[in-house]
Amino acid sequence: MNKLLLFVLLIPAAVLSQNIKIDETDGFTGQRYIETTIVSLKSAYTTGMGLSLSASGEHLLLNIVGYGDDIGAIKKTDMVYLLMDDGLIITASSIGDQLANEGGLTKVYQHHYLIRKKDLQDLYNKKTVLLRLSTAAGNRDVPVSKRSAKEIKKTSELLMKALEAGRKEDRR
């Protein structure tokens, strides 16, 4: 009976399975690249969307990935907005132009947006409630569930810790 109780108590710890997916240094440039696993924001049989966080050298990135309904062309001026539970809006700006995915039955997309270190800290310290993807085709609002909000917090914590660990290594 005690083993069953322990198992039930450990289930919530296993639910937030966010991890660092990649942590490597490019042998040619010496730049470190870190990427987290994807947080699912919207998932259905024919459509899905998620986000991950990454660091490439000194750049912090919010990565939007998805399949199904294509988001169309993305311009350098397009943004992602994250509404936090206290009203704060975090903005992430596109890193460049990207054509719309025209081919195939399943439209798969990925795009990167620059964020600041303070934004990464706010993602950890606050609760995300809504993601707005703003493109030339219009705005797409994606509500963030409580579970996904917890995973975003965990993902941002993991990236911050990995960055700090790398800085400590550089000081040695």
mmCIF file with all atom_site columns, C-alpha atoms in Angstrom:
data_model
loop_
_atom_site.group_PDB
_atom_site.id
_atom_site.type_symbol
_atom_site.label_atom_id
_atom_site.label_alt_id
_atom_site.label_comp_id
_atom_site.label_asym_id
_atom_site.label_entity_id
_atom_site.label_seq_id
_atom_site.pdbx_PDB_ins_code
_atom_site.Cartn_x
_atom_site.Cartn_y
_atom_site.Cartn_z
_atom_site.occupancy
_atom_site.B_iso_or_equiv
_atom_site.pdbx_formal_charge
_atom_site.auth_seq_id
_atom_site.auth_comp_id
_atom_site.auth_asym_id
_atom_site.auth_atom_id
_atom_site.pdbx_PDB_model_num
ATOM 1   C CA . MET A 1 1   ? 0.000  0.000  0.000   1.00 0.00 ? 1   MET A CA 1
ATOM 2   C CA . ASN A 1 2   ? 2.853  2.412  0.800   1.00 0.00 ? 2   ASN A CA 1
ATOM 3   C CA . LYS A 1 3   ? 4.376  1.795  -2.648  1.00 0.00 ? 3   LYS A CA 1
ATOM 4   C CA . LEU A 1 4   ? 1.080  2.745  -4.313  1.00 0.00 ? 4   LEU A CA 1
ATOM 5   C CA . LEU A 1 5   ? 0.890  5.959  -2.285  1.00 0.00 ? 5   LEU A CA 1
ATOM 6   C CA . LEU A 1 6   ? 4.481  6.834  -3.217  1.00 0.00 ? 6   LEU A CA 1
ATOM 7   C CA . PHE A 1 7   ? 3.715  6.176  -6.891  1.00 0.00 ? 7   PHE A CA 1
ATOM 8   C CA . VAL A 1 8   ? 0.632  8.423  -6.794  1.00 0.00 ? 8   VAL A CA 1
ATOM 9   C CA . LEU A 1 9   ? 2.625  11.200 -5.124  1.00 0.00 ? 9   LEU A CA 1
ATOM 10  C CA . LEU A 1 10  ? 5.399  11.004 -7.730  1.00 0.00 ? 10  LEU A CA 1
ATOM 11  C CA . ILE A 1 11  ? 3.103  11.222 -10.776 1.00 0.00 ? 11  ILE A CA 1
ATOM 12  C CA . PRO A 1 12  ? 2.927  15.060 -10.737 1.00 0.00 ? 12  PRO A CA 1
ATOM 13  C CA . ALA A 1 13  ? 6.737  15.268 -10.735 1.00 0.00 ? 13  ALA A CA 1
ATOM 14  C CA . ALA A 1 14  ? 6.888  13.097 -13.845 1.00 0.00 ? 14  ALA A CA 1
ATOM 15  C CA . VAL A 1 15  ? 4.205  15.074 -15.679 1.00 0.00 ? 15  VAL A CA 1
ATOM 16  C CA . LEU A 1 16  ? 6.440  18.122 -16.229 1.00 0.00 ? 16  LEU A CA 1
ATOM 17  C CA . SER A 1 17  ? 8.919  16.356 -18.433 1.00 0.00 ? 17  SER A CA 1
ATOM 18  C CA . GLN A 1 18  ? 10.670 19.402 -19.853 1.00 0.00 ? 18  GLN A CA 1
ATOM 19  C CA . ASN A 1 19  ? 14.352 18.866 -20.537 1.00 0.00 ? 19  ASN A CA 1
ATOM 20  C CA . ILE A 1 20  ? 17.338 20.311 -22.281 1.00 0.00 ? 20  ILE A CA 1
ATOM 21  C CA . LYS A 1 21  ? 17.273 18.571 -25.669 1.00 0.00 ? 21  LYS A CA 1
ATOM 22  C CA . ILE A 1 22  ? 20.572 19.934 -27.032 1.00 0.00 ? 22  ILE A CA 1
ATOM 23  C CA . ASP A 1 23  ? 23.551 21.435 -25.210 1.00 0.00 ? 23  ASP A CA 1
ATOM 24  C CA . GLU A 1 24  ? 26.596 21.510 -27.420 1.00 0.00 ? 24  GLU A CA 1
ATOM 25  C CA . THR A 1 25  ? 29.409 23.754 -28.533 1.00 0.00 ? 25  THR A CA 1
ATOM 26  C CA . ASP A 1 26  ? 30.183 24.172 -32.216 1.00 0.00 ? 26  ASP A CA 1
ATOM 27  C CA . GLY A 1 27  ? 33.765 23.001 -32.739 1.00 0.00 ? 27  GLY A CA 1
ATOM 28  C CA . PHE A 1 28  ? 34.327 25.497 -35.550 1.00 0.00 ? 28  PHE A CA 1
ATOM 29  C CA . THR A 1 29  ? 32.840 28.714 -34.130 1.00 0.00 ? 29  THR A CA 1
ATOM 30  C CA . GLY A 1 30  ? 33.081 27.881 -30.432 1.00 0.00 ? 30  GLY A CA 1
ATOM 31  C CA . GLN A 1 31  ? 29.465 29.035 -29.962 1.00 0.00 ? 31  GLN A CA 1
ATOM 32  C CA . ARG A 1 32  ? 27.310 27.138 -27.535 1.00 0.00 ? 32  ARG A CA 1
ATOM 33  C CA . TYR A 1 33  ? 23.828 26.036 -28.615 1.00 0.00 ? 33  TYR A CA 1
ATOM 34  C CA . ILE A 1 34  ? 21.170 25.015 -26.081 1.00 0.00 ? 34  ILE A CA 1
ATOM 35  C CA . GLU A 1 35  ? 17.608 23.970 -26.892 1.00 0.00 ? 35  GLU A CA 1
ATOM 36  C CA . THR A 1 36  ? 14.748 22.788 -24.686 1.00 0.00 ? 36  THR A CA 1
ATOM 37  C CA . THR A 1 37  ? 12.086 20.241 -25.510 1.00 0.00 ? 37  THR A CA 1
ATOM 38  C CA . ILE A 1 38  ? 8.800  21.514 -26.936 1.00 0.00 ? 38  ILE A CA 1
ATOM 39  C CA . VAL A 1 39  ? 5.882  22.663 -24.784 1.00 0.00 ? 39  VAL A CA 1
ATOM 40  C CA . SER A 1 40  ? 2.631  21.691 -26.494 1.00 0.00 ? 40  SER A CA 1
ATOM 41  C CA . LEU A 1 41  ? 0.207  24.621 -26.609 1.00 0.00 ? 41  LEU A CA 1
ATOM 42  C CA . LYS A 1 42  ? -2.443 23.278 -28.922 1.00 0.00 ? 42  LYS A CA 1
ATOM 43  C CA . SER A 1 43  ? -2.795 19.726 -30.096 1.00 0.00 ? 43  SER A CA 1
ATOM 44  C CA . ALA A 1 44  ? -5.413 18.070 -32.224 1.00 0.00 ? 44  ALA A CA 1
ATOM 45  C CA . TYR A 1 45  ? -5.453 15.382 -34.884 1.00 0.00 ? 45  TYR A CA 1
ATOM 46  C CA . THR A 1 46  ? -4.971 17.817 -37.764 1.00 0.00 ? 46  THR A CA 1
ATOM 47  C CA . THR A 1 47  ? -3.306 20.806 -36.070 1.00 0.00 ? 47  THR A CA 1
ATOM 48  C CA . GLY A 1 48  ? -0.752 21.412 -33.371 1.00 0.00 ? 48  GLY A CA 1
ATOM 49  C CA . MET A 1 49  ? 1.447  24.171 -32.044 1.00 0.00 ? 49  MET A CA 1
ATOM 50  C CA . GLY A 1 50  ? 4.199  24.336 -29.503 1.00 0.00 ? 50  GLY A CA 1
ATOM 51  C CA . LEU A 1 51  ? 7.100  26.406 -28.328 1.00 0.00 ? 51  LEU A CA 1
ATOM 52  C CA . SER A 1 52  ? 10.607 25.777 -27.176 1.00 0.00 ? 52  SER A CA 1
ATOM 53  C CA . LEU A 1 53  ? 13.372 28.022 -25.954 1.00 0.00 ? 53  LEU A CA 1
ATOM 54  C CA . SER A 1 54  ? 16.961 28.094 -27.117 1.00 0.00 ? 54  SER A CA 1
ATOM 55  C CA . ALA A 1 55  ? 20.195 30.017 -26.860 1.00 0.00 ? 55  ALA A CA 1
ATOM 56  C CA . SER A 1 56  ? 22.616 30.372 -29.727 1.00 0.00 ? 56  SER A CA 1
ATOM 57  C CA . GLY A 1 57  ? 25.731 32.173 -28.606 1.00 0.00 ? 57  GLY A CA 1
ATOM 58  C CA . GLU A 1 58  ? 24.455 35.342 -26.937 1.00 0.00 ? 58  GLU A CA 1
ATOM 59  C CA . HIS A 1 59  ? 21.012 35.206 -28.604 1.00 0.00 ? 59  HIS A CA 1
ATOM 60  C CA . LEU A 1 60  ? 17.965 33.918 -26.732 1.00 0.00 ? 60  LEU A CA 1
ATOM 61  C CA . LEU A 1 61  ? 15.204 32.535 -28.928 1.00 0.00 ? 61  LEU A CA 1
ATOM 62  C CA . LEU A 1 62  ? 11.560 31.561 -28.609 1.00 0.00 ? 62  LEU A CA 1
ATOM 63  C CA . ASN A 1 63  ? 10.839 28.904 -31.240 1.00 0.00 ? 63  ASN A CA 1
ATOM 64  C CA . ILE A 1 64  ? 7.324  28.333 -32.579 1.00 0.00 ? 64  ILE A CA 1
ATOM 65  C CA . VAL A 1 65  ? 6.698  24.962 -34.196 1.00 0.00 ? 65  VAL A CA 1
ATOM 66  C CA . GLY A 1 66  ? 3.529  23.468 -35.564 1.00 0.00 ? 66  GLY A CA 1
ATOM 67  C CA . TYR A 1 67  ? 1.647  21.466 -38.134 1.00 0.00 ? 67  TYR A CA 1
ATOM 68  C CA . GLY A 1 68  ? -1.718 21.710 -39.835 1.00 0.00 ? 68  GLY A CA 1
ATOM 69  C CA . ASP A 1 69  ? -3.048 25.189 -40.510 1.00 0.00 ? 69  ASP A CA 1
ATOM 70  C CA . ASP A 1 70  ? -0.133 27.049 -42.010 1.00 0.00 ? 70  ASP A CA 1
ATOM 71  C CA . ILE A 1 71  ? 0.693  30.408 -40.458 1.00 0.00 ? 71  ILE A CA 1
ATOM 72  C CA . GLY A 1 72  ? 1.633  31.856 -43.839 1.00 0.00 ? 72  GLY A CA 1
ATOM 73  C CA . ALA A 1 73  ? 4.654  33.937 -44.673 1.00 0.00 ? 73  ALA A CA 1
ATOM 74  C CA . ILE A 1 74  ? 6.522  35.502 -41.760 1.00 0.00 ? 74  ILE A CA 1
ATOM 75  C CA . LYS A 1 75  ? 8.238  38.863 -42.084 1.00 0.00 ? 75  LYS A CA 1
ATOM 76  C CA . LYS A 1 76  ? 11.087 40.285 -40.043 1.00 0.00 ? 76  LYS A CA 1
ATOM 77  C CA . THR A 1 77  ? 8.595  42.755 -38.558 1.00 0.00 ? 77  THR A CA 1
ATOM 78  C CA . ASP A 1 78  ? 6.254  40.000 -37.256 1.00 0.00 ? 78  ASP A CA 1
ATOM 79  C CA . MET A 1 79  ? 6.027  39.329 -33.539 1.00 0.00 ? 79  MET A CA 1
ATOM 80  C CA . VAL A 1 80  ? 4.975  36.841 -30.897 1.00 0.00 ? 80  VAL A CA 1
ATOM 81  C CA . TYR A 1 81  ? 3.283  38.271 -27.826 1.00 0.00 ? 81  TYR A CA 1
ATOM 82  C CA . LEU A 1 82  ? 2.978  36.390 -24.556 1.00 0.00 ? 82  LEU A CA 1
ATOM 83  C CA . LEU A 1 83  ? 0.374  37.698 -22.120 1.00 0.00 ? 83  LEU A CA 1
ATOM 84  C CA . MET A 1 84  ? 1.268  37.013 -18.508 1.00 0.00 ? 84  MET A CA 1
ATOM 85  C CA . ASP A 1 85  ? -1.216 36.648 -15.640 1.00 0.00 ? 85  ASP A CA 1
ATOM 86  C CA . ASP A 1 86  ? -0.323 40.081 -14.220 1.00 0.00 ? 86  ASP A CA 1
ATOM 87  C CA . GLY A 1 87  ? -0.969 41.885 -17.539 1.00 0.00 ? 87  GLY A CA 1
ATOM 88  C CA . LEU A 1 88  ? 2.671  42.041 -18.629 1.00 0.00 ? 88  LEU A CA 1
ATOM 89  C CA . ILE A 1 89  ? 3.130  41.431 -22.355 1.00 0.00 ? 89  ILE A CA 1
ATOM 90  C CA . ILE A 1 90  ? 6.406  39.861 -23.438 1.00 0.00 ? 90  ILE A CA 1
ATOM 91  C CA . THR A 1 91  ? 7.307  40.539 -27.065 1.00 0.00 ? 91  THR A CA 1
ATOM 92  C CA . ALA A 1 92  ? 9.544  38.420 -29.227 1.00 0.00 ? 92  ALA A CA 1
ATOM 93  C CA . SER A 1 93  ? 10.578 39.650 -32.677 1.00 0.00 ? 93  SER A CA 1
ATOM 94  C CA . SER A 1 94  ? 11.077 37.538 -35.786 1.00 0.00 ? 94  SER A CA 1
ATOM 95  C CA . ILE A 1 95  ? 14.687 36.872 -36.776 1.00 0.00 ? 95  ILE A CA 1
ATOM 96  C CA . GLY A 1 96  ? 13.906 37.256 -40.485 1.00 0.00 ? 96  GLY A CA 1
ATOM 97  C CA . ASP A 1 97  ? 11.617 36.631 -43.418 1.00 0.00 ? 97  ASP A CA 1
ATOM 98  C CA . GLN A 1 98  ? 10.272 33.138 -44.076 1.00 0.00 ? 98  GLN A CA 1
ATOM 99  C CA . LEU A 1 99  ? 8.119  32.049 -47.000 1.00 0.00 ? 99  LEU A CA 1
ATOM 100 C CA . ALA A 1 100 ? 4.833  30.260 -46.433 1.00 0.00 ? 100 ALA A CA 1
ATOM 101 C CA . ASN A 1 101 ? 4.887  26.476 -46.593 1.00 0.00 ? 101 ASN A CA 1
ATOM 102 C CA . GLU A 1 102 ? 3.202  25.776 -49.922 1.00 0.00 ? 102 GLU A CA 1
ATOM 103 C CA . GLY A 1 103 ? 3.887  22.079 -50.431 1.00 0.00 ? 103 GLY A CA 1
ATOM 104 C CA . GLY A 1 104 ? 2.523  18.835 -49.127 1.00 0.00 ? 104 GLY A CA 1
ATOM 105 C CA . LEU A 1 105 ? -0.691 17.818 -47.425 1.00 0.00 ? 105 LEU A CA 1
ATOM 106 C CA . THR A 1 106 ? 0.629  18.406 -43.918 1.00 0.00 ? 106 THR A CA 1
ATOM 107 C CA . LYS A 1 107 ? 1.948  21.904 -43.427 1.00 0.00 ? 107 LYS A CA 1
ATOM 108 C CA . VAL A 1 108 ? 4.792  21.927 -40.946 1.00 0.00 ? 108 VAL A CA 1
ATOM 109 C CA . TYR A 1 109 ? 6.383  25.160 -39.794 1.00 0.00 ? 109 TYR A CA 1
ATOM 110 C CA . GLN A 1 110 ? 9.053  26.452 -37.447 1.00 0.00 ? 110 GLN A CA 1
ATOM 111 C CA . HIS A 1 111 ? 10.213 30.001 -36.850 1.00 0.00 ? 111 HIS A CA 1
ATOM 112 C CA . HIS A 1 112 ? 12.530 31.687 -34.351 1.00 0.00 ? 112 HIS A CA 1
ATOM 113 C CA . TYR A 1 113 ? 11.905 34.912 -32.439 1.00 0.00 ? 113 TYR A CA 1
ATOM 114 C CA . LEU A 1 114 ? 14.428 36.894 -30.386 1.00 0.00 ? 114 LEU A CA 1
ATOM 115 C CA . ILE A 1 115 ? 13.709 37.459 -26.701 1.00 0.00 ? 115 ILE A CA 1
ATOM 116 C CA . ARG A 1 116 ? 15.679 39.221 -23.986 1.00 0.00 ? 116 ARG A CA 1
ATOM 117 C CA . LYS A 1 117 ? 17.168 37.761 -20.812 1.00 0.00 ? 117 LYS A CA 1
ATOM 118 C CA . LYS A 1 118 ? 14.603 39.725 -18.765 1.00 0.00 ? 118 LYS A CA 1
ATOM 119 C CA . ASP A 1 119 ? 11.827 38.082 -20.830 1.00 0.00 ? 119 ASP A CA 1
ATOM 120 C CA . LEU A 1 120 ? 13.248 34.660 -20.024 1.00 0.00 ? 120 LEU A CA 1
ATOM 121 C CA . GLN A 1 121 ? 13.197 35.554 -16.321 1.00 0.00 ? 121 GLN A CA 1
ATOM 122 C CA . ASP A 1 122 ? 9.602  36.818 -16.620 1.00 0.00 ? 122 ASP A CA 1
ATOM 123 C CA . LEU A 1 123 ? 8.574  33.532 -18.265 1.00 0.00 ? 123 LEU A CA 1
ATOM 124 C CA . TYR A 1 124 ? 9.910  31.804 -15.168 1.00 0.00 ? 124 TYR A CA 1
ATOM 125 C CA . ASN A 1 125 ? 8.550  34.229 -12.562 1.00 0.00 ? 125 ASN A CA 1
ATOM 126 C CA . LYS A 1 126 ? 5.057  34.727 -14.002 1.00 0.00 ? 126 LYS A CA 1
ATOM 127 C CA . LYS A 1 127 ? 2.310  32.568 -15.496 1.00 0.00 ? 127 LYS A CA 1
ATOM 128 C CA . THR A 1 128 ? 1.728  32.686 -19.258 1.00 0.00 ? 128 THR A CA 1
ATOM 129 C CA . VAL A 1 129 ? -1.976 32.817 -20.154 1.00 0.00 ? 129 VAL A CA 1
ATOM 130 C CA . LEU A 1 130 ? -2.055 33.584 -23.897 1.00 0.00 ? 130 LEU A CA 1
ATOM 131 C CA . LEU A 1 131 ? 0.256  33.471 -26.909 1.00 0.00 ? 131 LEU A CA 1
ATOM 132 C CA . ARG A 1 132 ? -0.497 35.737 -29.872 1.00 0.00 ? 132 ARG A CA 1
ATOM 133 C CA . LEU A 1 133 ? 1.240  34.972 -33.142 1.00 0.00 ? 133 LEU A CA 1
ATOM 134 C CA . SER A 1 134 ? 1.150  38.089 -35.313 1.00 0.00 ? 134 SER A CA 1
ATOM 135 C CA . THR A 1 135 ? 1.875  37.686 -39.026 1.00 0.00 ? 135 THR A CA 1
ATOM 136 C CA . ALA A 1 136 ? 0.903  39.393 -42.286 1.00 0.00 ? 136 ALA A CA 1
ATOM 137 C CA . ALA A 1 137 ? -2.018 36.928 -42.499 1.00 0.00 ? 137 ALA A CA 1
ATOM 138 C CA . GLY A 1 138 ? -3.391 38.227 -39.177 1.00 0.00 ? 138 GLY A CA 1
ATOM 139 C CA . ASN A 1 139 ? -3.251 37.356 -35.502 1.00 0.00 ? 139 ASN A CA 1
ATOM 140 C CA . ARG A 1 140 ? -3.625 33.881 -34.086 1.00 0.00 ? 140 ARG A CA 1
ATOM 141 C CA . ASP A 1 141 ? -4.388 33.718 -30.363 1.00 0.00 ? 141 ASP A CA 1
ATOM 142 C CA . VAL A 1 142 ? -3.590 30.496 -28.539 1.00 0.00 ? 142 VAL A CA 1
ATOM 143 C CA . PRO A 1 143 ? -4.782 30.193 -24.916 1.00 0.00 ? 143 PRO A CA 1
ATOM 144 C CA . VAL A 1 144 ? -2.154 28.609 -22.650 1.00 0.00 ? 144 VAL A CA 1
ATOM 145 C CA . SER A 1 145 ? -3.479 25.908 -20.336 1.00 0.00 ? 145 SER A CA 1
ATOM 146 C CA . LYS A 1 146 ? -2.392 25.716 -16.689 1.00 0.00 ? 146 LYS A CA 1
ATOM 147 C CA . ARG A 1 147 ? -0.300 22.664 -17.477 1.00 0.00 ? 147 ARG A CA 1
ATOM 148 C CA . SER A 1 148 ? 1.410  24.346 -20.435 1.00 0.00 ? 148 SER A CA 1
ATOM 149 C CA . ALA A 1 149 ? 2.052  27.445 -18.298 1.00 0.00 ? 149 ALA A CA 1
ATOM 150 C CA . LYS A 1 150 ? 3.844  25.243 -15.741 1.00 0.00 ? 150 LYS A CA 1
ATOM 151 C CA . GLU A 1 151 ? 5.874  23.639 -18.515 1.00 0.00 ? 151 GLU A CA 1
ATOM 152 C CA . ILE A 1 152 ? 6.857  27.073 -19.877 1.00 0.00 ? 152 ILE A CA 1
ATOM 153 C CA . LYS A 1 153 ? 8.065  28.025 -16.386 1.00 0.00 ? 153 LYS A CA 1
ATOM 154 C CA . LYS A 1 154 ? 10.059 24.798 -16.153 1.00 0.00 ? 154 LYS A CA 1
ATOM 155 C CA . THR A 1 155 ? 11.523 25.251 -19.640 1.00 0.00 ? 155 THR A CA 1
ATOM 156 C CA . SER A 1 156 ? 12.654 28.800 -18.904 1.00 0.00 ? 156 SER A CA 1
ATOM 157 C CA . GLU A 1 157 ? 14.178 27.660 -15.600 1.00 0.00 ? 157 GLU A CA 1
ATOM 158 C CA . LEU A 1 158 ? 16.110 24.895 -17.350 1.00 0.00 ? 158 LEU A CA 1
ATOM 159 C CA . LEU A 1 159 ? 17.485 27.273 -19.979 1.00 0.00 ? 159 LEU A CA 1
ATOM 160 C CA . MET A 1 160 ? 18.494 29.854 -17.344 1.00 0.00 ? 160 MET A CA 1
ATOM 161 C CA . LYS A 1 161 ? 20.299 27.162 -15.307 1.00 0.00 ? 161 LYS A CA 1
ATOM 162 C CA . ALA A 1 162 ? 22.082 25.818 -18.388 1.00 0.00 ? 162 ALA A CA 1
ATOM 163 C CA . LEU A 1 163 ? 23.220 29.320 -19.338 1.00 0.00 ? 163 LEU A CA 1
ATOM 164 C CA . GLU A 1 164 ? 24.455 29.986 -15.804 1.00 0.00 ? 164 GLU A CA 1
ATOM 165 C CA . ALA A 1 165 ? 26.298 26.663 -15.694 1.00 0.00 ? 165 ALA A CA 1
ATOM 166 C CA . GLY A 1 166 ? 28.004 27.575 -18.964 1.00 0.00 ? 166 GLY A CA 1
ATOM 167 C CA . ARG A 1 167 ? 29.083 30.954 -17.582 1.00 0.00 ? 167 ARG A CA 1
ATOM 168 C CA . LYS A 1 168 ? 30.595 29.252 -14.528 1.00 0.00 ? 168 LYS A CA 1
ATOM 169 C CA . GLU A 1 169 ? 32.526 26.922 -16.840 1.00 0.00 ? 169 GLU A CA 1
ATOM 170 C CA . ASP A 1 170 ? 33.795 29.894 -18.862 1.00 0.00 ? 170 ASP A CA 1
ATOM 171 C CA . ARG A 1 171 ? 35.113 31.581 -15.691 1.00 0.00 ? 171 ARG A CA 1
ATOM 172 C CA . ARG A 1 172 ? 37.293 28.575 -14.832 1.00 0.00 ? 172 ARG A CA 1
#
